[in-house]
Coordinates of N, CA and C in Angstrom, one line a residue:
X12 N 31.3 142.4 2.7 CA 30.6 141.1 2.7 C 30.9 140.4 3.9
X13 N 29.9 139.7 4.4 CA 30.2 139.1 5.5 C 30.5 137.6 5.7
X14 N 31.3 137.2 6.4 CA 31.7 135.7 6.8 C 30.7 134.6 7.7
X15 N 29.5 135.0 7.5 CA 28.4 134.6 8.6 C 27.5 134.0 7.5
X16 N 27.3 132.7 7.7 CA 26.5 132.1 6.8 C 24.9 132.4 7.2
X17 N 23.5 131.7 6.0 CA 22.5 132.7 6.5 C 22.0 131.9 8.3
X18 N 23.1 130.9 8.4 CA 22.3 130.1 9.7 C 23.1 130.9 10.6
X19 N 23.9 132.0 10.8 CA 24.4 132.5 11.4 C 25.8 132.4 12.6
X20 N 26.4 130.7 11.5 CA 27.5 130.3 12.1 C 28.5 130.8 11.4
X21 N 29.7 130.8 11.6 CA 30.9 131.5 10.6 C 32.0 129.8 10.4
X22 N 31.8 129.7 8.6 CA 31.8 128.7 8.8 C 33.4 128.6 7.6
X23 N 33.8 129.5 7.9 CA 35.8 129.9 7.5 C 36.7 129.1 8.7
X24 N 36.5 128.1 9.5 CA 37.0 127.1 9.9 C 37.4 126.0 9.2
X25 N 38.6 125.8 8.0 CA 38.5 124.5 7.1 C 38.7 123.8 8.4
X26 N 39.9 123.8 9.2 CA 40.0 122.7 10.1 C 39.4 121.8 10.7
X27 N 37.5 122.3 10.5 CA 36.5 121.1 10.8 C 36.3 121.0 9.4
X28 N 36.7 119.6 10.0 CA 36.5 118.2 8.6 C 35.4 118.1 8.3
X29 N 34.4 117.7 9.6 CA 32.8 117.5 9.4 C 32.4 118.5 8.7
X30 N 32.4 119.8 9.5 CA 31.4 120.3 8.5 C 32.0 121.3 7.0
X31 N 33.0 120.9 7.0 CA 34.0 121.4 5.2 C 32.8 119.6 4.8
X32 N 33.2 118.7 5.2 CA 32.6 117.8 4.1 C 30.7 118.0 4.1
X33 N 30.4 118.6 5.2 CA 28.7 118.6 4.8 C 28.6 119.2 4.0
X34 N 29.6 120.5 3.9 CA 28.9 122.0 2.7 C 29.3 120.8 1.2
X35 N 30.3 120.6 1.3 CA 30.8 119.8 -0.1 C 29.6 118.6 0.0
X36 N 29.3 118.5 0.5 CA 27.9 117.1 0.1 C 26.9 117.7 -0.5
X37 N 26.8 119.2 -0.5 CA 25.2 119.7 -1.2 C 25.4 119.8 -2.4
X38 N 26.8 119.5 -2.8 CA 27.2 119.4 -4.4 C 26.5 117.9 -5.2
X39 N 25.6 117.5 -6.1 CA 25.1 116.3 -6.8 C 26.1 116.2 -7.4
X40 N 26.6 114.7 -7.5 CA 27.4 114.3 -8.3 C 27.1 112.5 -9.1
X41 N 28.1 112.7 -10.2 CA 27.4 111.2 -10.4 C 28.4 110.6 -9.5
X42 N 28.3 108.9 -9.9 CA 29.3 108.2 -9.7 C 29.7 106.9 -10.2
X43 N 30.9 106.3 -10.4 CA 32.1 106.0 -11.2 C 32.3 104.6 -10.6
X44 N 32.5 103.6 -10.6 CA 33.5 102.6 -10.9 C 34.8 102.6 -11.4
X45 N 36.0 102.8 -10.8 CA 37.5 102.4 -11.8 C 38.2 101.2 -12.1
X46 N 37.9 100.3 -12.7 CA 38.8 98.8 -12.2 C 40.4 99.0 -13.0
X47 N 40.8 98.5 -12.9 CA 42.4 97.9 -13.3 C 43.1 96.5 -12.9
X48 N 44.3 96.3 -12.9 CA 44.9 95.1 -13.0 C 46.0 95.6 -12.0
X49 N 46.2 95.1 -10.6 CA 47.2 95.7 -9.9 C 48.6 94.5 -10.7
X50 N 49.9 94.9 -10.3 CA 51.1 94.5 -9.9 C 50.9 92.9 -9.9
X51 N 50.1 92.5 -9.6 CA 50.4 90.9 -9.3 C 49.6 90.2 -10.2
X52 N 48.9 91.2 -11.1 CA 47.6 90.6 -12.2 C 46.2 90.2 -11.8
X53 N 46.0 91.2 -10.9 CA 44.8 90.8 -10.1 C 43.9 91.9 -10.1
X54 N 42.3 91.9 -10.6 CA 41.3 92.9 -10.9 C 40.9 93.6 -9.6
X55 N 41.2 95.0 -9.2 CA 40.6 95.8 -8.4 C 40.0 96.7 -8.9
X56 N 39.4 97.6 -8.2 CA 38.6 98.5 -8.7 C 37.8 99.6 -7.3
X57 N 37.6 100.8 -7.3 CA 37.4 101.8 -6.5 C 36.2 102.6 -7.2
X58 N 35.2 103.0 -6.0 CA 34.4 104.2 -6.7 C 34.9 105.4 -5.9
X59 N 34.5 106.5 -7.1 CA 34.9 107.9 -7.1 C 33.1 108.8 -7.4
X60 N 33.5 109.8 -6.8 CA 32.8 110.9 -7.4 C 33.2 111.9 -8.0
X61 N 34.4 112.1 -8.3 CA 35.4 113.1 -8.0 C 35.8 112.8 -10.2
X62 N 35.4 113.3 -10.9 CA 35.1 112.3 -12.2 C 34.1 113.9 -12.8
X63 N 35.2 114.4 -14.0 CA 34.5 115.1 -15.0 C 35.4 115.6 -16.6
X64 N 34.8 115.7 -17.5 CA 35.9 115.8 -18.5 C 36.3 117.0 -18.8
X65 N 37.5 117.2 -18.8 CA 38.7 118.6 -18.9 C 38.9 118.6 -20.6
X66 N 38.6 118.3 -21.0 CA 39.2 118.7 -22.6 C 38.3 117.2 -23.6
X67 N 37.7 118.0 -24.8 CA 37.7 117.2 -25.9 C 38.9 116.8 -27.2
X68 N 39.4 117.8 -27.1 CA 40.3 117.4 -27.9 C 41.8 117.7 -27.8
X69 N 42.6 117.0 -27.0 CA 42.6 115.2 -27.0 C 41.6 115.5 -26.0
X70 N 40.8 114.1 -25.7 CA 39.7 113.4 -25.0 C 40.4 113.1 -23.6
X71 N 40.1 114.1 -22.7 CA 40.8 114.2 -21.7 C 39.6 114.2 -19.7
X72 N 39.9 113.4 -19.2 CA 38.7 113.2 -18.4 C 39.7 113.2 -16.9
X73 N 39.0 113.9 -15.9 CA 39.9 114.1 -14.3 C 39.4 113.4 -13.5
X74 N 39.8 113.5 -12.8 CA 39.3 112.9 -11.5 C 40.3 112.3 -10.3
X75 N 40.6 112.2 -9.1 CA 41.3 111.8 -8.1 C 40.9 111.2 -7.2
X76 N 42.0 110.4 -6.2 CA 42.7 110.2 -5.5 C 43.1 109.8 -4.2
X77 N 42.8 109.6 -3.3 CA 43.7 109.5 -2.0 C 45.3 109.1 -2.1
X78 N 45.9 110.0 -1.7 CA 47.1 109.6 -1.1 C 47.8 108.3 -0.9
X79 N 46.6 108.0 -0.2 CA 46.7 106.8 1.2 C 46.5 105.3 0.4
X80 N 45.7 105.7 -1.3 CA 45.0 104.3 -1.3 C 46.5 103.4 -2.1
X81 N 46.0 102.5 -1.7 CA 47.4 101.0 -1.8 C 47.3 100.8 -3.3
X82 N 46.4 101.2 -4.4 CA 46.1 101.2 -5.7 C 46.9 101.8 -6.8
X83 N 47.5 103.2 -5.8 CA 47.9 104.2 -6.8 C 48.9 104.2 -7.6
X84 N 49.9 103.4 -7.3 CA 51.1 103.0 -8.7 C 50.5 102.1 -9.4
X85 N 49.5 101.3 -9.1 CA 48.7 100.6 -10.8 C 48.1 101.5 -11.5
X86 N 47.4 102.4 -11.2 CA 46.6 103.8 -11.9 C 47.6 104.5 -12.9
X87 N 48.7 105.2 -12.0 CA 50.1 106.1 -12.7 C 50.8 105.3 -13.5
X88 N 50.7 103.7 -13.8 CA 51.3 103.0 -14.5 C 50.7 102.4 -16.0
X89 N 49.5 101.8 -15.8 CA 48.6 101.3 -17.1 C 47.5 101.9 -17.1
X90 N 46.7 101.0 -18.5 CA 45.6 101.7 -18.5 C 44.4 101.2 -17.3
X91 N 43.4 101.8 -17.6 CA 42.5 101.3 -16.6 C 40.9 101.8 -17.1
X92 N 39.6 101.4 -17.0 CA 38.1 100.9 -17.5 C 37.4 102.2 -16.3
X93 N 37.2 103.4 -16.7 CA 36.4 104.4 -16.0 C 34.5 104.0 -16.2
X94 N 33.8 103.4 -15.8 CA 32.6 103.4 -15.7 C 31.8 104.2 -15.5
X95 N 30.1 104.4 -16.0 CA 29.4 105.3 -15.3 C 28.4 103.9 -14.8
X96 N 27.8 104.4 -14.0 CA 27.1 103.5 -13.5 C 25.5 103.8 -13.1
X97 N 24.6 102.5 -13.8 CA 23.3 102.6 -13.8 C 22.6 103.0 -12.2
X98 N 21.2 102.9 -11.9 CA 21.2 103.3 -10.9 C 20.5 101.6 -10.2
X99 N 20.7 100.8 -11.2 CA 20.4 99.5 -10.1 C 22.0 99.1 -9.7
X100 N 22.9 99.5 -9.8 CA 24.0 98.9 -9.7 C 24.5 100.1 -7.8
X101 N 24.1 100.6 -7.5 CA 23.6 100.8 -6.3 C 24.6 100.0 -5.4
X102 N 24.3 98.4 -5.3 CA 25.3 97.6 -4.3 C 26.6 97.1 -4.6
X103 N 27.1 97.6 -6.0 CA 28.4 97.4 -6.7 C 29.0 98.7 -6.0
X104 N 28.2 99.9 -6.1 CA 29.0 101.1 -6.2 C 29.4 101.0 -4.5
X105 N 28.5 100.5 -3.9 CA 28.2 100.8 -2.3 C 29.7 99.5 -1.9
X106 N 29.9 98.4 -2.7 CA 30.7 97.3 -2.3 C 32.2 98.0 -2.8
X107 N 32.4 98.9 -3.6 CA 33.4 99.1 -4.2 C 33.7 100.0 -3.7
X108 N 32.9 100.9 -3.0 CA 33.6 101.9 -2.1 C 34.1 101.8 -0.6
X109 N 34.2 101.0 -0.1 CA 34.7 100.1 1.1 C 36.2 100.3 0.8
X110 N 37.1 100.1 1.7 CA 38.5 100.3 1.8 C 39.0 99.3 2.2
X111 N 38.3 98.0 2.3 CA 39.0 96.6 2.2 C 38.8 96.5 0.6
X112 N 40.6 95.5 0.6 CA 40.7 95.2 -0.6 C 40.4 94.5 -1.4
X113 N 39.6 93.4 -0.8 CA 39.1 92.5 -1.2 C 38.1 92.8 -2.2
X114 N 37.4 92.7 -3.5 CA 36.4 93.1 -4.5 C 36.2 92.3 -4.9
X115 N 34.6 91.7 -5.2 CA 33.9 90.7 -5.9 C 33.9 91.1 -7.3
X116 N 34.9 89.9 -8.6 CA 35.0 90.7 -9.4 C 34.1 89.4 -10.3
X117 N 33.2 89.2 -9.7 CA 32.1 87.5 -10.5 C 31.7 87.9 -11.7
X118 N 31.9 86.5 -12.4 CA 31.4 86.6 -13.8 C 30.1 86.9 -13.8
X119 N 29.2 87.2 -13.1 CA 27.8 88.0 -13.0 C 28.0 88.7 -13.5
X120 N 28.6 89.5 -12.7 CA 28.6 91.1 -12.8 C 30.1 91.9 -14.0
X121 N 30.8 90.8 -14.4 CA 32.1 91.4 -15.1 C 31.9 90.9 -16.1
X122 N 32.8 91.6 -17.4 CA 33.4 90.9 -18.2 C 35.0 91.4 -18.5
X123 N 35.4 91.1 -19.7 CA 36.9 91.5 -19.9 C 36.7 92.6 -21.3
X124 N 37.1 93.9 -20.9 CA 37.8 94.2 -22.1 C 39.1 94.8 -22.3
X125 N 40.2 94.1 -23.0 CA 41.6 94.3 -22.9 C 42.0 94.2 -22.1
X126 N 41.8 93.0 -21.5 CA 42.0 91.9 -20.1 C 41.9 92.9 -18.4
X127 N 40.9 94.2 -19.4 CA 40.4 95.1 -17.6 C 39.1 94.6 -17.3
X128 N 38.8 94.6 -16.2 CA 37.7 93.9 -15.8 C 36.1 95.4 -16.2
X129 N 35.3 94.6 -16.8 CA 34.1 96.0 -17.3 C 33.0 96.0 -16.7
X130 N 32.3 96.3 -15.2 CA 30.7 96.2 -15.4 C 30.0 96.3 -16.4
X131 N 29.5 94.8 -16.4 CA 28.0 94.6 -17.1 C 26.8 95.8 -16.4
X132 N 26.3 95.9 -18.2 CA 25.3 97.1 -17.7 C 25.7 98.3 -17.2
X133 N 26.9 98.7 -17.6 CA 27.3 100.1 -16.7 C 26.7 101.2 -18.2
X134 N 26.1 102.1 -17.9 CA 26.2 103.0 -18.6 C 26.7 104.0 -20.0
X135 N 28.3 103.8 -19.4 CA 29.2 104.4 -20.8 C 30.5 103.8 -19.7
X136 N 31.7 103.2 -20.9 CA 32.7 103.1 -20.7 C 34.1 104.1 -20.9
X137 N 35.1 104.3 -20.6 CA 35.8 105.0 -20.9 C 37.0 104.1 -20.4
X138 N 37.7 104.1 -21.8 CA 39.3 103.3 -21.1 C 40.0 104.3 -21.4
X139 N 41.0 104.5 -20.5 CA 42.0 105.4 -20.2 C 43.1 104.9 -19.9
X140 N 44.1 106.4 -20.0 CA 45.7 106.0 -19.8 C 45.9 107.2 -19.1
X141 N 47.1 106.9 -18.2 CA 47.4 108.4 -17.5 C 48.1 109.3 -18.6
X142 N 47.7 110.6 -18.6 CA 48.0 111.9 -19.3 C 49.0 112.7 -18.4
X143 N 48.5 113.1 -17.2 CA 49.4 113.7 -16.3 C 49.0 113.6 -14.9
X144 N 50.0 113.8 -13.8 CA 49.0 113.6 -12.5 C 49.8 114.6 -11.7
X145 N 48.9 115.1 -10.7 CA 49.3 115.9 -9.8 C 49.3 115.7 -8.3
X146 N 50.2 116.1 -7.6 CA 49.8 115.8 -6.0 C 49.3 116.8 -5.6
X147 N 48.2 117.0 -5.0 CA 47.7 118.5 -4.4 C 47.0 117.7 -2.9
X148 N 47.5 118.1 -2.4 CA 47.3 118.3 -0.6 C 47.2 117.3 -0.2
X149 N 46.3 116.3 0.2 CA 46.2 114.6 0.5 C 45.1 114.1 -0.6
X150 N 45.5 114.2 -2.1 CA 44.9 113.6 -2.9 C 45.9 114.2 -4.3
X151 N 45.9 113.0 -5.0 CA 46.6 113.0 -6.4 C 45.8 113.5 -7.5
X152 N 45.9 114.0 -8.4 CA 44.8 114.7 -9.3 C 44.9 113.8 -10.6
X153 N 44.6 113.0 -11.5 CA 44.8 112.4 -12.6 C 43.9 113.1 -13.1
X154 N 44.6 113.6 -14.6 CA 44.3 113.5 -15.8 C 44.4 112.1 -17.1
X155 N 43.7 111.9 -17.5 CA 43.0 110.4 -17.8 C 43.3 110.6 -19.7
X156 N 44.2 110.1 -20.6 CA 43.2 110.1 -21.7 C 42.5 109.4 -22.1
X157 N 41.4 109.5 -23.1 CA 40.7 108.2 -23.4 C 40.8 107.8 -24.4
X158 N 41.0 106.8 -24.7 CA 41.9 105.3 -25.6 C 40.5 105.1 -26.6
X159 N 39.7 104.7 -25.5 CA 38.6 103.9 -26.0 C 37.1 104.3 -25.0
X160 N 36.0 104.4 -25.9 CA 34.7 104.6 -24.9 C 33.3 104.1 -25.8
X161 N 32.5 103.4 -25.0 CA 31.7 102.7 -25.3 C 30.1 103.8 -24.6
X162 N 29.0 103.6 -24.9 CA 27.9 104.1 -24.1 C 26.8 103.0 -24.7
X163 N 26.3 102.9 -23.6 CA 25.1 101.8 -24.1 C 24.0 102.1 -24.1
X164 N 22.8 101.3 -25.1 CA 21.3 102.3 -25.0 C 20.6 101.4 -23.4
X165 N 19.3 101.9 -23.5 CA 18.6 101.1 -22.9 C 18.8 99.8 -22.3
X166 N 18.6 99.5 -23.9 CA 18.5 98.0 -24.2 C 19.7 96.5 -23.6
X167 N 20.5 97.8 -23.6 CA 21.2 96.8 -23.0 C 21.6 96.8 -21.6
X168 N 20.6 97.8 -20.9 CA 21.0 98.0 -19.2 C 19.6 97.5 -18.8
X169 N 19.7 97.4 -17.4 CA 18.3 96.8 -16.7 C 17.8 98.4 -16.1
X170 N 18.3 99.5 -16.5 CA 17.9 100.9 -16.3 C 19.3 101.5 -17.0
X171 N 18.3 102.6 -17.6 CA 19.1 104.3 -18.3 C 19.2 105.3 -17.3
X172 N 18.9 105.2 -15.8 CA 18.6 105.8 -15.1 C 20.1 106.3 -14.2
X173 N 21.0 107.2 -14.0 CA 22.5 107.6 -13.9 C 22.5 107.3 -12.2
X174 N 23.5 107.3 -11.6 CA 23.4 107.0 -10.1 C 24.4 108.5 -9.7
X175 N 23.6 109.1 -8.7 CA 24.1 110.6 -7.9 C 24.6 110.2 -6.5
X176 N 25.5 111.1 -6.2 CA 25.8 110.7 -4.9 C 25.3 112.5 -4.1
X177 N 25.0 112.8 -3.5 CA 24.2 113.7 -2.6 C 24.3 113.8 -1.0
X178 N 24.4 114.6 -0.7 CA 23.9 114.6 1.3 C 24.9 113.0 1.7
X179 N 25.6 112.2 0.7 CA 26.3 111.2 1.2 C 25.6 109.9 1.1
X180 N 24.8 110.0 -0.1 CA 23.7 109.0 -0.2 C 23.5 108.9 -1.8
X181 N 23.4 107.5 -2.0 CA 23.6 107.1 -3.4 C 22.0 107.0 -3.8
X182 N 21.8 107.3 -5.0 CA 20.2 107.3 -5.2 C 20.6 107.5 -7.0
X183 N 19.5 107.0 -7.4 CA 19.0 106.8 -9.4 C 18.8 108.1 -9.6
X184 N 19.0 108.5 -10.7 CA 18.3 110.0 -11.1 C 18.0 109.7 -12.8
X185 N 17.1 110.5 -13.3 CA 16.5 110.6 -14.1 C 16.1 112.2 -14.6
X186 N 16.6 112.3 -16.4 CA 16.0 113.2 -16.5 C 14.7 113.5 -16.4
X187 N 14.0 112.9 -16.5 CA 12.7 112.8 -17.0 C 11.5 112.9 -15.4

């Protein structure tokens, strides 16, 4: 078998970052909202794509990490509000994935459940607790259980429509 992809580059070089992450972008995935309560009692929150469930029983859901981010001892410590997110919510996901720490957490767009902060309109809720976590390479691996999970119809979103992330680009998807 050969090491030569069909464009006829050999592409068994992980040490390019670029294009290890272009092949990994042709993967569809959804994407996630995480908020919590840091250390000083103050609502942050991160999006992920990196979000799928490992076990039903116990109710067990993954997902990871950076190393690097300033967040990760409030994650490994309490619980914390895993979101899915509709596909008008688009400029939440795009504001939350930014690496300043600053996050607009407005009564617009929030409310409280068990004093974690919840997108309005998100999809399905999942509150979780850490289960177990792993360090693998420059990313932590959490294992999540889930406490509590909510899913909402229609009716109560301004779209049923799931948000994908693709080629590095956020966009609505629809079964239908």
């Amino acid at each position: 078998m050969s090491n030569i992809s069909d464009t006829g580059t050999n592409k068994n070089d992980t040490d390019n970052l670029k294009d290890y992450k272009d092949a990994l972008s042709n993967f569809l995935t959804g994407i996630v909202i995480i908020t919590c309560i840091d250390n000083d009692g103050k609502p942050f929150g991160i999006t992920i794509n990196s979000f799928n469930s490992v076990s039903l029983n116990p109710k067990i859901i993954c997902w990871s990490l950076g190393n690097h981010n300033p967040y990760k001892n409030s994650f490994l410590s309490q619980n914390y509000l895993i979101q899915i997110l509709n596909s008008s919510q688009k400029d939440i996901a795009k504001q939350f994935s930014k690496t300043s720490l600053s996050k607009d957490f407005n009564q617009e767009n929030f409310i409280t459940h068990n004093k974690l902060p919840l997108l309005k309109g998100c999809l399905a809720w999942f509150e979780c607790s850490l289960y177990q976590s792993h360090n693998i390479g420059d990313h932590i691996l959490l294992l999540s259980e889930v406490l509590n999970f909510s899913i909402h119809t229609k009716s109560q979103n301004s779209s049923s429509q799931s948000l994908a992330f693709f080629k590095r680009d956020i966009f609505g998807i629809d079964k239908n």
